[in-house]
Amino acid sequence: MLKVGLTGGIGSGKSAVAARLAALGAVVVDSDRIAREVVAPGTEGLAEVVAAFSDRVLGPDGSLDRAALGALVFADETARRRLEAITHPRVRARAAALVAAAPADAVVVNDVPLLVEVGLAPTYHLVLVVQTAVPTRLARLSRDRGMDPAEAERRIAAQADDARRAAVADVLLTNDGTLTDLHDAVDDLWRHRLLPYERNVRERHAVRAEPSTLTEPDPTWPAQYARLAARIHHAAGGDLRVDHVGSTAVPGLAAPDVIDIQLTVPSLAEADGPLADRLAEAGFPRLPGEWRDAPRRPDRVRWVKRLHGGADPGRPVLLHLRVAGSAGWRYALLMRDHLRADPARRAAYLQVKRDLVAAAPDSAAHGTLTDPWFDEEHLRAEDWAAQTGWHP
């Protein structure tokens, strides 16, 4: 199944997005609803809340007075963390049970208000953030919930800000327009990204990148890499090294719009074991066939590796699994750092790439492997490494 994390600040319209996704066929797991269930009358959760905050958080009927509790915790970080320690484990356990019960081909949307705050982003295939201007959110909270303006401001201040949420967002939905505008954006996302992504994960199909087209430098490439790397770390487990390599790892360099990532493994046997399955389940299926990097002079033995791709149709990825200390592993890191450090060599590299694309668009990637310029550049990079004391 495809696991989508949905979040947004209070009053952003996150619930409207969740409702639309449910109408389209998603299985929505609503953390707010679960949070109410785990402190319902008669539950252990409610008993713990009362023990921590006294019976002044109870209403006349013995149920939780959420307004009274909110007034206590949203103005006091220590109190809020005490409440979260009671409720969050219960919410996570119930959410996990609902996900486990969903069909194997489901798009499961976890509606999690505090997804950023509790560090859950890497556990999803994709994170969807609903973002709305604060004045609009304040107006909605007053109009739709009757919330006092000062209380609304406290609630907003207690959550992650827009910048923190945007940093984990694979998709950022701006909800400052009409409900129709929002529904149109969600419908488009569902048809063109979520449904194909789910199918690709289930069938372990990687989206093939288009390497021959150069894109102007995208300042968001490093942030996109960071989100992907966090998922890979989560899937791989342990302390395996993950690096951003390739042209998109070099600031200011035009490149094919493909994020190249290197995962360092102790051996190819490790790459062929359960790790391959964990990566596929996380949205990085292995590409079939035997994969080797073309060696650089004077080495003429092809550098064997394992290659995975990305299942997300909205973000082409190549994930290279190379053995620690191997020639191909070192070359990827050396060339990246050399180009980052030397503007002149970076400009020369870009010109060669542009010439290869212009001369033979369909075989530009192969030209990168065989053009003698890259052998010469490798030797220059090795000289630079010796002079500077560089090491991977």
CSV table of C-alpha atoms in Angstrom, one decimal:
chain,number,residue,atom,x,y,z
A,1,MET,CA,0.0,0.0,0.0
A,2,LEU,CA,1.0,3.6,-0.4
A,3,LYS,CA,1.4,5.5,2.9
A,4,VAL,CA,0.8,9.2,2.7
A,5,GLY,CA,1.3,11.6,5.6
A,6,LEU,CA,-1.0,14.5,5.6
A,7,THR,CA,-0.4,17.5,7.9
A,8,GLY,CA,-1.0,21.2,8.2
A,9,GLY,CA,-1.4,23.8,10.8
A,10,ILE,CA,-4.6,24.3,12.7
A,11,GLY,CA,-7.2,26.1,10.5
A,12,SER,CA,-5.3,25.3,7.3
A,13,GLY,CA,-8.0,23.2,5.8
A,14,LYS,CA,-6.3,19.9,6.3
A,15,SER,CA,-9.6,18.2,7.2
A,16,ALA,CA,-11.1,19.4,3.8
A,17,VAL,CA,-8.2,17.7,2.0
A,18,ALA,CA,-8.6,14.5,4.0
A,19,ALA,CA,-12.4,14.4,3.3
A,20,ARG,CA,-11.7,14.9,-0.5
A,21,LEU,CA,-9.1,12.1,-0.5
A,22,ALA,CA,-11.6,9.8,1.3
A,23,ALA,CA,-14.2,10.6,-1.3
A,24,LEU,CA,-11.8,9.7,-4.0
A,25,GLY,CA,-11.1,6.3,-2.4
A,26,ALA,CA,-8.3,6.8,0.1
A,27,VAL,CA,-8.3,5.1,3.4
A,28,VAL,CA,-8.0,8.0,5.8
A,29,VAL,CA,-6.6,7.4,9.3
A,30,ASP,CA,-7.6,10.5,11.3
A,31,SER,CA,-5.2,11.0,14.2
A,32,ASP,CA,-7.5,13.7,15.8
A,33,ARG,CA,-10.4,11.3,15.8
A,34,ILE,CA,-8.2,8.6,17.3
A,35,ALA,CA,-6.9,11.1,19.9
A,36,ARG,CA,-10.5,11.6,21.0
A,37,GLU,CA,-11.1,7.8,21.1
A,38,VAL,CA,-8.1,7.0,23.3
A,39,VAL,CA,-9.3,9.5,26.0
A,40,ALA,CA,-13.0,8.6,25.8
A,41,PRO,CA,-14.8,7.9,29.1
A,42,GLY,CA,-13.8,4.6,30.7
A,43,THR,CA,-10.4,4.4,28.9
A,44,GLU,CA,-7.0,4.1,30.5
A,45,GLY,CA,-6.0,7.1,28.5
A,46,LEU,CA,-8.5,9.3,30.2
A,47,ALA,CA,-7.6,8.0,33.6
A,48,GLU,CA,-3.9,8.9,33.0
A,49,VAL,CA,-4.9,12.4,31.8
A,50,VAL,CA,-6.9,13.0,35.0
A,51,ALA,CA,-4.1,11.7,37.2
A,52,ALA,CA,-1.7,14.1,35.5
A,53,PHE,CA,-4.0,17.2,35.3
A,54,SER,CA,-6.7,16.6,38.0
A,55,ASP,CA,-10.4,16.2,37.5
A,56,ARG,CA,-10.7,19.9,36.5
A,57,VAL,CA,-10.2,18.6,32.9
A,58,LEU,CA,-13.4,16.6,33.2
A,59,GLY,CA,-16.8,17.8,32.1
A,60,PRO,CA,-20.0,17.4,34.2
A,61,ASP,CA,-20.7,14.1,32.4
A,62,GLY,CA,-17.3,12.7,33.2
A,63,SER,CA,-15.9,13.1,29.6
A,64,LEU,CA,-12.8,15.0,28.8
A,65,ASP,CA,-13.3,18.8,28.7
A,66,ARG,CA,-11.0,19.4,25.8
A,67,ALA,CA,-11.3,23.2,26.0
A,68,ALA,CA,-10.2,23.1,29.7
A,69,LEU,CA,-7.3,20.8,28.9
A,70,GLY,CA,-6.3,22.9,25.9
A,71,ALA,CA,-6.2,26.0,28.0
A,72,LEU,CA,-3.7,24.2,30.3
A,73,VAL,CA,-1.4,22.6,27.9
A,74,PHE,CA,-1.2,25.0,24.9
A,75,ALA,CA,0.2,27.7,27.2
A,76,ASP,CA,2.7,25.4,29.0
A,77,GLU,CA,5.2,23.3,27.0
A,78,THR,CA,6.0,21.0,29.9
A,79,ALA,CA,2.3,20.3,30.3
A,80,ARG,CA,1.9,19.7,26.6
A,81,ARG,CA,4.7,17.2,26.5
A,82,ARG,CA,3.2,15.4,29.5
A,83,LEU,CA,-0.1,15.1,27.7
A,84,GLU,CA,1.7,13.9,24.5
A,85,ALA,CA,3.5,11.2,26.4
A,86,ILE,CA,0.1,9.9,27.5
A,87,THR,CA,-1.8,10.1,24.2
A,88,HIS,CA,0.8,9.8,21.4
A,89,PRO,CA,1.8,6.1,22.0
A,90,ARG,CA,-1.9,5.2,22.1
A,91,VAL,CA,-2.7,7.1,19.0
A,92,ARG,CA,0.2,5.5,17.1
A,93,ALA,CA,-0.8,2.0,18.2
A,94,ARG,CA,-4.4,2.5,17.1
A,95,ALA,CA,-3.3,4.1,13.8
A,96,ALA,CA,-1.0,1.2,13.1
A,97,ALA,CA,-3.9,-1.3,13.6
A,98,LEU,CA,-6.1,0.6,11.2
A,99,VAL,CA,-3.3,0.7,8.5
A,100,ALA,CA,-2.7,-3.0,8.9
A,101,ALA,CA,-6.4,-3.6,8.3
A,102,ALA,CA,-6.4,-1.6,5.0
A,103,PRO,CA,-6.4,-3.5,1.6
A,104,ALA,CA,-3.0,-4.2,0.1
A,105,ASP,CA,-3.6,-1.8,-2.8
A,106,ALA,CA,-4.9,1.1,-0.7
A,107,VAL,CA,-3.7,4.6,-0.6
A,108,VAL,CA,-3.6,5.1,3.2
A,109,VAL,CA,-3.6,8.7,4.3
A,110,ASN,CA,-2.5,9.4,7.8
A,111,ASP,CA,-4.0,12.7,8.9
A,112,VAL,CA,-1.5,13.8,11.5
A,113,PRO,CA,-1.6,17.3,12.9
A,114,LEU,CA,1.8,17.0,14.6
A,115,LEU,CA,3.6,14.9,12.0
A,116,VAL,CA,6.5,17.4,11.8
A,117,GLU,CA,6.7,17.8,15.6
A,118,VAL,CA,7.1,14.1,16.3
A,119,GLY,CA,9.4,13.4,13.4
A,120,LEU,CA,7.2,11.0,11.4
A,121,ALA,CA,7.9,12.3,7.9
A,122,PRO,CA,10.4,9.6,6.9
A,123,THR,CA,7.9,6.8,7.7
A,124,TYR,CA,5.7,7.7,4.7
A,125,HIS,CA,6.1,7.3,1.0
A,126,LEU,CA,5.0,10.9,0.5
A,127,VAL,CA,4.2,13.8,2.8
A,128,LEU,CA,1.4,16.2,1.8
A,129,VAL,CA,1.3,19.6,3.6
A,130,VAL,CA,-1.6,22.0,3.5
A,131,GLN,CA,-0.4,25.5,3.9
A,132,THR,CA,-2.6,28.6,4.5
A,133,ALA,CA,-1.7,32.2,5.4
A,134,VAL,CA,-1.9,32.8,9.2
A,135,PRO,CA,-4.5,35.6,9.0
A,136,THR,CA,-6.8,33.2,7.0
A,137,ARG,CA,-6.3,30.5,9.6
A,138,LEU,CA,-7.1,32.9,12.4
A,139,ALA,CA,-10.3,34.0,10.6
A,140,ARG,CA,-11.4,30.4,10.0
A,141,LEU,CA,-10.8,29.4,13.6
A,142,SER,CA,-12.9,32.3,14.8
A,143,ARG,CA,-15.7,31.8,12.2
A,144,ASP,CA,-15.9,28.0,12.2
A,145,ARG,CA,-14.9,27.0,15.7
A,146,GLY,CA,-15.8,30.1,17.7
A,147,MET,CA,-12.3,30.3,19.0
A,148,ASP,CA,-11.1,33.4,20.9
A,149,PRO,CA,-8.4,35.2,18.8
A,150,ALA,CA,-5.8,35.0,21.5
A,151,GLU,CA,-6.4,31.3,22.0
A,152,ALA,CA,-6.2,30.8,18.2
A,153,GLU,CA,-2.9,32.6,18.1
A,154,ARG,CA,-1.6,30.4,21.0
A,155,ARG,CA,-2.6,27.2,19.2
A,156,ILE,CA,-0.9,28.3,16.0
A,157,ALA,CA,2.3,29.3,17.9
A,158,ALA,CA,2.4,25.9,19.7
A,159,GLN,CA,2.7,24.0,16.4
A,160,ALA,CA,5.5,23.9,13.8
A,161,ASP,CA,5.8,26.9,11.6
A,162,ASP,CA,5.2,27.0,7.9
A,163,ALA,CA,9.0,26.7,7.2
A,164,ARG,CA,9.4,23.5,9.2
A,165,ARG,CA,6.3,21.9,7.6
A,166,ALA,CA,7.4,22.9,4.1
A,167,ALA,CA,10.8,21.3,4.7
A,168,VAL,CA,9.2,17.8,4.9
A,169,ALA,CA,6.6,18.4,2.2
A,170,ASP,CA,6.9,16.4,-1.0
A,171,VAL,CA,3.7,18.1,-2.0
A,172,LEU,CA,2.7,21.6,-0.7
A,173,LEU,CA,-1.0,22.5,-1.2
A,174,THR,CA,-1.7,26.1,-0.8
A,175,ASN,CA,-5.2,26.7,0.5
A,176,ASP,CA,-5.8,30.4,0.3
A,177,GLY,CA,-8.4,30.1,-2.5
A,178,THR,CA,-11.8,28.5,-2.8
A,179,LEU,CA,-12.8,25.1,-1.8
A,180,THR,CA,-13.2,24.3,-5.5
A,181,ASP,CA,-9.6,25.3,-6.1
A,182,LEU,CA,-8.5,23.0,-3.3
A,183,HIS,CA,-10.6,20.0,-4.6
A,184,ASP,CA,-9.2,20.5,-8.1
A,185,ALA,CA,-5.6,20.4,-6.8
A,186,VAL,CA,-6.4,17.2,-4.7
A,187,ASP,CA,-8.1,15.5,-7.6
A,188,ASP,CA,-5.1,16.2,-9.9
A,189,LEU,CA,-2.7,14.9,-7.2
A,190,TRP,CA,-4.8,11.7,-6.8
A,191,ARG,CA,-5.0,10.9,-10.5
A,192,HIS,CA,-1.5,11.8,-11.6
A,193,ARG,CA,0.7,11.0,-8.6
A,194,LEU,CA,-0.9,9.0,-5.8
A,195,LEU,CA,-2.6,6.3,-7.8
A,196,PRO,CA,0.4,5.6,-10.1
A,197,TYR,CA,2.7,5.8,-7.1
A,198,GLU,CA,0.7,3.1,-5.2
A,199,ARG,CA,0.7,0.8,-8.3
A,200,ASN,CA,4.5,1.3,-8.7
A,201,VAL,CA,5.2,0.4,-5.0
A,202,ARG,CA,2.9,-2.6,-5.2
A,203,GLU,CA,4.4,-3.9,-8.5
A,204,ARG,CA,8.0,-2.8,-7.5
A,205,HIS,CA,8.2,-0.7,-10.6
A,206,ALA,CA,10.7,2.2,-10.8
A,207,VAL,CA,10.0,5.3,-12.8
A,208,ARG,CA,12.7,5.6,-15.4
A,209,ALA,CA,14.4,8.9,-15.5
A,210,GLU,CA,15.0,10.9,-18.6
A,211,PRO,CA,18.8,11.6,-18.4
A,212,SER,CA,19.3,13.4,-21.7
A,213,THR,CA,17.5,16.6,-20.8
A,214,LEU,CA,19.4,19.3,-18.9
A,215,THR,CA,17.4,21.3,-16.4
A,216,GLU,CA,18.5,24.7,-15.1
A,217,PRO,CA,19.8,24.6,-11.5
A,218,ASP,CA,17.0,24.0,-9.0
A,219,PRO,CA,17.7,25.4,-5.5
A,220,THR,CA,15.3,22.8,-4.0
A,221,TRP,CA,17.3,19.8,-5.1
A,222,PRO,CA,19.2,19.6,-1.8
A,223,ALA,CA,16.0,19.7,0.2
A,224,GLN,CA,14.4,17.1,-2.1
A,225,TYR,CA,17.5,14.9,-1.5
A,226,ALA,CA,17.2,15.4,2.3
A,227,ARG,CA,13.6,14.1,2.3
A,228,LEU,CA,14.6,11.1,0.2
A,229,ALA,CA,17.7,10.4,2.3
A,230,ALA,CA,15.6,10.4,5.5
A,231,ARG,CA,13.3,7.7,4.0
A,232,ILE,CA,16.2,5.6,2.9
A,233,HIS,CA,17.8,5.9,6.3
A,234,HIS,CA,14.6,4.8,7.9
A,235,ALA,CA,14.2,1.8,5.5
A,236,ALA,CA,17.8,0.7,5.6
A,237,GLY,CA,18.2,0.8,9.3
A,238,GLY,CA,21.5,0.8,11.1
A,239,ASP,CA,24.0,3.4,10.3
A,240,LEU,CA,24.5,3.0,6.6
A,241,ARG,CA,25.9,6.2,4.9
A,242,VAL,CA,23.7,8.1,2.5
A,243,ASP,CA,25.1,10.8,0.2
A,244,HIS,CA,23.8,13.1,-2.5
A,245,VAL,CA,25.9,12.6,-5.6
A,246,GLY,CA,25.7,13.3,-9.2
A,247,SER,CA,25.0,16.7,-10.9
A,248,THR,CA,22.1,17.7,-8.7
A,249,ALA,CA,24.5,17.6,-5.8
A,250,VAL,CA,26.6,20.4,-7.2
A,251,PRO,CA,25.1,23.9,-6.6
A,252,GLY,CA,24.6,26.0,-9.7
A,253,LEU,CA,25.0,23.1,-12.1
A,254,ALA,CA,22.4,22.4,-14.7
A,255,ALA,CA,21.6,18.7,-14.7
A,256,PRO,CA,19.0,16.1,-15.6
A,257,ASP,CA,16.2,16.5,-13.1
A,258,VAL,CA,17.1,13.2,-11.4
A,259,ILE,CA,18.2,13.0,-7.8
A,260,ASP,CA,21.2,10.6,-7.6
A,261,ILE,CA,21.8,9.1,-4.2
A,262,GLN,CA,24.6,6.8,-3.0
A,263,LEU,CA,23.9,4.3,-0.3
A,264,THR,CA,27.1,2.8,1.1
A,265,VAL,CA,26.9,-0.9,1.8
A,266,PRO,CA,29.5,-3.2,3.4
A,267,SER,CA,29.2,-5.7,0.6
A,268,LEU,CA,27.1,-6.5,-2.5
A,269,ALA,CA,25.7,-9.5,-0.6
A,270,GLU,CA,24.3,-7.0,1.9
A,271,ALA,CA,22.7,-5.1,-1.0
A,272,ASP,CA,21.2,-8.3,-2.3
A,273,GLY,CA,19.7,-9.4,1.0
A,274,PRO,CA,16.7,-8.1,3.0
A,275,LEU,CA,17.9,-4.6,2.4
A,276,ALA,CA,16.7,-4.7,-1.2
A,277,ASP,CA,13.2,-5.6,0.0
A,278,ARG,CA,13.1,-2.9,2.6
A,279,LEU,CA,14.1,-0.3,0.0
A,280,ALA,CA,11.4,-1.5,-2.4
A,281,GLU,CA,8.7,-1.3,0.3
A,282,ALA,CA,9.8,2.2,1.0
A,283,GLY,CA,9.4,3.2,-2.6
A,284,PHE,CA,12.8,2.5,-4.0
A,285,PRO,CA,12.6,-0.8,-6.0
A,286,ARG,CA,15.6,-2.4,-7.6
A,287,LEU,CA,16.1,-2.0,-11.3
A,288,PRO,CA,16.4,-5.3,-13.1
A,289,GLY,CA,19.7,-6.4,-14.7
A,290,GLU,CA,23.4,-6.1,-14.0
A,291,TRP,CA,24.6,-2.6,-13.3
A,292,ARG,CA,28.2,-1.4,-13.5
A,293,ASP,CA,29.9,2.0,-13.5
A,294,ALA,CA,32.3,2.6,-16.4
A,295,PRO,CA,35.8,2.7,-14.9
A,296,ARG,CA,38.0,5.7,-15.2
A,297,ARG,CA,41.6,5.5,-16.4
A,298,PRO,CA,43.8,3.7,-15.5
A,299,ASP,CA,41.3,1.2,-14.0
A,300,ARG,CA,39.7,-0.9,-16.7
A,301,VAL,CA,37.7,-3.3,-14.5
A,302,ARG,CA,34.0,-2.3,-14.5
A,303,TRP,CA,32.8,-1.1,-11.1
A,304,VAL,CA,29.9,-3.4,-10.1
A,305,LYS,CA,27.0,-1.9,-8.1
A,306,ARG,CA,23.3,-2.3,-7.4
A,307,LEU,CA,20.9,0.2,-8.8
A,308,HIS,CA,17.4,1.1,-7.5
A,309,GLY,CA,15.0,3.7,-8.8
A,310,GLY,CA,12.1,5.7,-7.3
A,311,ALA,CA,8.4,4.6,-7.5
A,312,ASP,CA,7.2,8.2,-7.2
A,313,PRO,CA,6.2,9.5,-10.7
A,314,GLY,CA,6.6,13.0,-9.4
A,315,ARG,CA,10.3,12.6,-8.4
A,316,PRO,CA,12.8,10.6,-10.5
A,317,VAL,CA,15.5,9.0,-8.4
A,318,LEU,CA,18.5,6.8,-9.0
A,319,LEU,CA,19.8,5.1,-5.8
A,320,HIS,CA,23.3,3.6,-6.3
A,321,LEU,CA,24.3,0.9,-3.8
A,322,ARG,CA,28.1,0.8,-3.8
A,323,VAL,CA,30.5,-1.0,-1.5
A,324,ALA,CA,32.4,1.2,1.0
A,325,GLY,CA,35.8,2.0,-0.2
A,326,SER,CA,35.3,0.7,-3.7
A,327,ALA,CA,36.5,2.6,-6.8
A,328,GLY,CA,33.0,3.6,-8.0
A,329,TRP,CA,32.0,4.7,-4.5
A,330,ARG,CA,35.1,6.9,-4.1
A,331,TYR,CA,34.7,8.3,-7.6
A,332,ALA,CA,31.2,9.5,-7.0
A,333,LEU,CA,32.2,11.4,-3.9
A,334,LEU,CA,35.4,12.8,-5.4
A,335,MET,CA,33.9,14.2,-8.5
A,336,ARG,CA,31.1,15.8,-6.6
A,337,ASP,CA,33.4,17.5,-4.1
A,338,HIS,CA,35.9,18.5,-6.8
A,339,LEU,CA,33.2,20.2,-8.9
A,340,ARG,CA,31.8,21.9,-5.8
A,341,ALA,CA,35.2,23.3,-5.0
A,342,ASP,CA,36.4,24.5,-8.5
A,343,PRO,CA,34.1,26.8,-10.5
A,344,ALA,CA,36.3,26.6,-13.5
A,345,ARG,CA,36.1,22.8,-13.7
A,346,ARG,CA,32.3,23.0,-13.0
A,347,ALA,CA,31.9,25.3,-16.0
A,348,ALA,CA,34.0,23.0,-18.2
A,349,TYR,CA,32.0,20.0,-17.0
A,350,LEU,CA,28.7,21.7,-17.8
A,351,GLN,CA,29.9,22.6,-21.3
A,352,VAL,CA,30.9,19.1,-22.1
A,353,LYS,CA,27.5,17.9,-20.9
A,354,ARG,CA,25.7,20.4,-23.1
A,355,ASP,CA,27.8,19.5,-26.1
A,356,LEU,CA,27.0,15.8,-25.6
A,357,VAL,CA,23.3,16.5,-25.4
A,358,ALA,CA,23.4,18.7,-28.4
A,359,ALA,CA,25.3,16.1,-30.5
A,360,ALA,CA,23.4,13.0,-29.5
A,361,PRO,CA,20.4,13.7,-27.1
A,362,ASP,CA,19.4,10.0,-26.9
A,363,SER,CA,22.9,8.8,-26.0
A,364,ALA,CA,24.2,11.6,-23.9
A,365,ALA,CA,24.4,9.5,-20.8
A,366,HIS,CA,26.4,6.9,-22.6
A,367,GLY,CA,28.7,9.7,-23.9
A,368,THR,CA,29.4,10.7,-20.3
A,369,LEU,CA,30.7,7.2,-19.7
A,370,THR,CA,32.9,7.0,-22.7
A,371,ASP,CA,34.1,10.5,-23.5
A,372,PRO,CA,37.9,10.8,-22.8
A,373,TRP,CA,37.3,14.2,-21.2
A,374,PHE,CA,35.9,12.5,-18.1
A,375,ASP,CA,39.1,10.3,-17.8
A,376,GLU,CA,41.1,13.5,-17.9
A,377,GLU,CA,38.9,15.2,-15.4
A,378,HIS,CA,39.2,12.2,-13.1
A,379,LEU,CA,42.9,12.6,-13.1
A,380,ARG,CA,42.6,16.3,-12.4
A,381,ALA,CA,40.3,15.5,-9.5
A,382,GLU,CA,42.8,13.0,-8.1
A,383,ASP,CA,45.5,15.7,-8.2
A,384,TRP,CA,43.2,18.1,-6.4
A,385,ALA,CA,42.5,15.4,-3.7
A,386,ALA,CA,46.2,14.9,-3.2
A,387,GLN,CA,46.9,18.6,-3.0
A,388,THR,CA,44.0,19.4,-0.6
A,389,GLY,CA,44.1,16.2,1.5
A,390,TRP,CA,40.6,15.3,0.5
A,391,HIS,CA,39.2,12.0,1.6
A,392,PRO,CA,35.7,10.5,1.3
